[in-house]
Coordinates of C-alpha atoms in Angstrom, one line a residue:
I1 CA 56.4 103.4 67.8
P2 CA 53.2 105.0 68.7
K3 CA 53.0 108.5 68.3
A4 CA 51.2 109.6 71.1
L5 CA 51.0 108.2 74.5
F6 CA 49.8 109.6 77.9
T7 CA 51.9 107.9 80.8
G8 CA 52.3 108.2 84.8
V9 CA 52.6 107.3 87.8
V10 CA 49.8 106.8 90.1
F11 CA 49.8 106.9 93.1
F12 CA 47.4 105.2 95.9
D13 CA 46.8 105.5 99.5
S14 CA 45.9 101.7 99.8
D15 CA 46.5 98.4 98.6
A16 CA 42.4 98.0 97.8
R17 CA 42.0 100.8 95.9
A18 CA 45.0 100.6 93.3
L19 CA 43.9 97.0 92.3
D20 CA 40.4 97.7 91.6
A21 CA 41.7 100.2 89.3
V22 CA 44.2 97.2 88.1
D23 CA 40.7 95.2 88.0
A24 CA 39.1 98.4 85.7
W25 CA 41.9 100.2 83.3
R26 CA 43.1 96.5 82.1
P27 CA 41.1 96.5 79.2
I28 CA 41.7 100.1 77.8
P29 CA 42.5 99.7 74.4
G30 CA 45.7 100.4 73.5
L31 CA 47.4 99.8 77.1
R32 CA 51.0 98.7 76.8
M33 CA 52.4 99.3 80.2
L34 CA 50.3 98.5 83.5
E35 CA 53.1 98.5 86.5
Y36 CA 52.2 97.3 90.2
V37 CA 54.9 98.8 92.7
D38 CA 54.1 98.5 96.6
S39 CA 54.7 100.3 99.7
A40 CA 57.5 99.0 100.6
S41 CA 59.1 99.4 97.5
L42 CA 58.1 102.8 97.4
D43 CA 60.1 103.3 100.5
V44 CA 62.6 102.1 98.6
G45 CA 62.6 105.1 95.9
R46 CA 62.0 107.0 98.1
P47 CA 65.8 108.2 98.7
R48 CA 66.2 107.9 94.8
F49 CA 62.5 110.6 94.1
S50 CA 62.1 112.3 97.0
E51 CA 59.3 113.6 94.9
I52 CA 57.3 110.5 95.6
P53 CA 53.9 111.6 98.5
A54 CA 53.6 110.7 102.0
Q55 CA 50.9 109.4 101.9
A56 CA 50.8 107.0 98.9
R57 CA 51.0 103.5 99.4
V58 CA 51.0 102.1 96.1
A59 CA 51.7 103.2 92.0
L60 CA 50.5 102.1 89.0
M61 CA 52.6 103.0 86.0
I62 CA 50.7 103.1 82.9
E63 CA 51.1 103.8 79.7
Q64 CA 48.7 103.5 76.6
D65 CA 49.2 104.6 72.7
I66 CA 47.1 107.2 72.1
S67 CA 47.7 108.0 68.9
G68 CA 44.3 109.8 67.4
D69 CA 42.6 110.3 70.3
N70 CA 41.8 113.3 71.2
D71 CA 39.9 112.7 74.2
A72 CA 42.4 110.1 76.5
E73 CA 43.7 112.5 79.1
E74 CA 39.7 113.5 80.2
A75 CA 39.3 109.8 80.2
W76 CA 41.9 109.3 81.9
L77 CA 41.0 112.4 84.8
D78 CA 37.5 110.5 85.1
R79 CA 39.0 107.3 84.8
L80 CA 41.4 108.6 87.9
E81 CA 38.8 110.3 89.9
A82 CA 36.6 107.1 89.4
A83 CA 39.4 104.7 91.2
G84 CA 40.4 107.1 94.3
A85 CA 43.2 107.9 92.5
L86 CA 46.1 110.9 94.3
T87 CA 45.8 112.6 91.2
D88 CA 46.7 115.5 92.3
D89 CA 50.0 114.3 93.5
S90 CA 50.4 111.9 91.0
W91 CA 53.2 112.0 88.1
F92 CA 52.3 112.6 84.0
A93 CA 54.4 112.5 81.3
A94 CA 54.7 116.3 79.2
S95 CA 57.8 114.7 77.1
A96 CA 60.2 111.6 76.4
S97 CA 62.7 113.4 79.1
D98 CA 59.4 112.1 81.7
R99 CA 59.1 108.7 80.5
E100 CA 62.6 108.7 80.9
R101 CA 62.2 109.5 84.6
F102 CA 60.2 107.3 85.0
R103 CA 61.9 104.5 83.5
R104 CA 64.7 105.3 85.9
F105 CA 61.5 105.5 88.9
R106 CA 60.8 101.8 87.4
H107 CA 64.8 100.2 86.8
G108 CA 65.6 102.3 90.2
L109 CA 63.5 100.0 92.7
A110 CA 65.8 96.4 91.7
E111 CA 68.9 98.4 91.9
G112 CA 67.5 99.8 95.6
V113 CA 66.9 96.6 96.7
N114 CA 70.4 95.3 95.3
E115 CA 71.8 98.5 97.0
I116 CA 70.0 96.8 100.5
I117 CA 71.2 93.2 100.0
R118 CA 74.9 95.0 99.8
Q119 CA 75.2 96.8 102.3
R120 CA 73.6 94.5 104.7
G121 CA 75.6 91.6 103.5
L122 CA 72.4 89.9 102.9
M123 CA 71.4 86.5 99.8
K124 CA 68.4 88.2 97.9
A125 CA 65.8 85.9 96.4
N126 CA 63.7 87.2 94.1
S127 CA 60.8 85.3 91.9
D128 CA 58.0 85.8 90.0
F129 CA 55.2 83.9 88.6
A130 CA 52.8 85.0 86.3
V131 CA 49.3 83.5 87.1
P132 CA 45.6 84.1 85.5
L133 CA 43.9 87.5 85.9
A134 CA 41.2 86.2 87.7
R135 CA 44.1 85.4 90.4
S136 CA 46.1 88.0 90.0
R137 CA 44.6 89.7 93.4
D138 CA 45.8 85.6 95.1
I139 CA 49.0 85.0 94.2
L140 CA 49.3 88.7 95.4
N141 CA 48.1 87.8 98.7
F142 CA 50.1 84.5 99.1
Y143 CA 53.3 86.7 98.1
R144 CA 52.2 88.9 101.4
E145 CA 51.1 85.9 103.7
N146 CA 54.0 83.4 103.1
L147 CA 56.7 86.3 103.6
D148 CA 55.0 88.3 106.2
R149 CA 54.9 85.6 107.7
E150 CA 58.8 84.4 106.3
F151 CA 60.8 88.0 105.7
P152 CA 58.2 90.0 108.5
G153 CA 59.6 94.3 106.7
Q154 CA 62.0 91.8 104.8
Y155 CA 60.1 92.0 101.4
V156 CA 59.4 94.4 98.3
I157 CA 56.7 93.7 95.4
F158 CA 56.5 95.0 91.7
G159 CA 55.8 93.7 87.9
H160 CA 53.4 93.4 84.8
I161 CA 50.6 93.5 87.4
G162 CA 48.9 93.8 83.8
D163 CA 49.1 90.3 83.4
A164 CA 49.3 89.2 86.2
H165 CA 53.1 89.0 86.6
V166 CA 54.5 90.1 89.3
H167 CA 57.6 90.2 90.9
I168 CA 58.8 89.7 94.6
N169 CA 62.6 90.1 96.2

């Protein structure tokens, strides 16, 4: 277990900015988590987490082992600014209870989807494929093109974008 972590839920006003941040942040030493949450997923989470910013269209969940790195916070502030993140509206952990809240947020996405499925009496289909890192944007575009055609407004995409392994529901 790392001695120190920098953990946050970073919000963006566009998918393009978030995906640019993924490309920039993926090689950061000690980065243990880089999760993607699309706009529809944020909408699923809003009833449970009213503090999700209204202008947020995408979120990236991050966690970095910063043991021994005294300048990590400053480095992240620079990264967030360079990425065009909604820095003032993003969430950063100051304690273990904050990290637990972020975990509940992430797991609440799947729970929220399941709740919608039950309420509407629908069947659920989900999938997750891992692709080479260089194809991460391609798989997202493929998912969206096909899902927009077949299930417009009825899907969410979230998951492990750090290793190009997102989930569709």
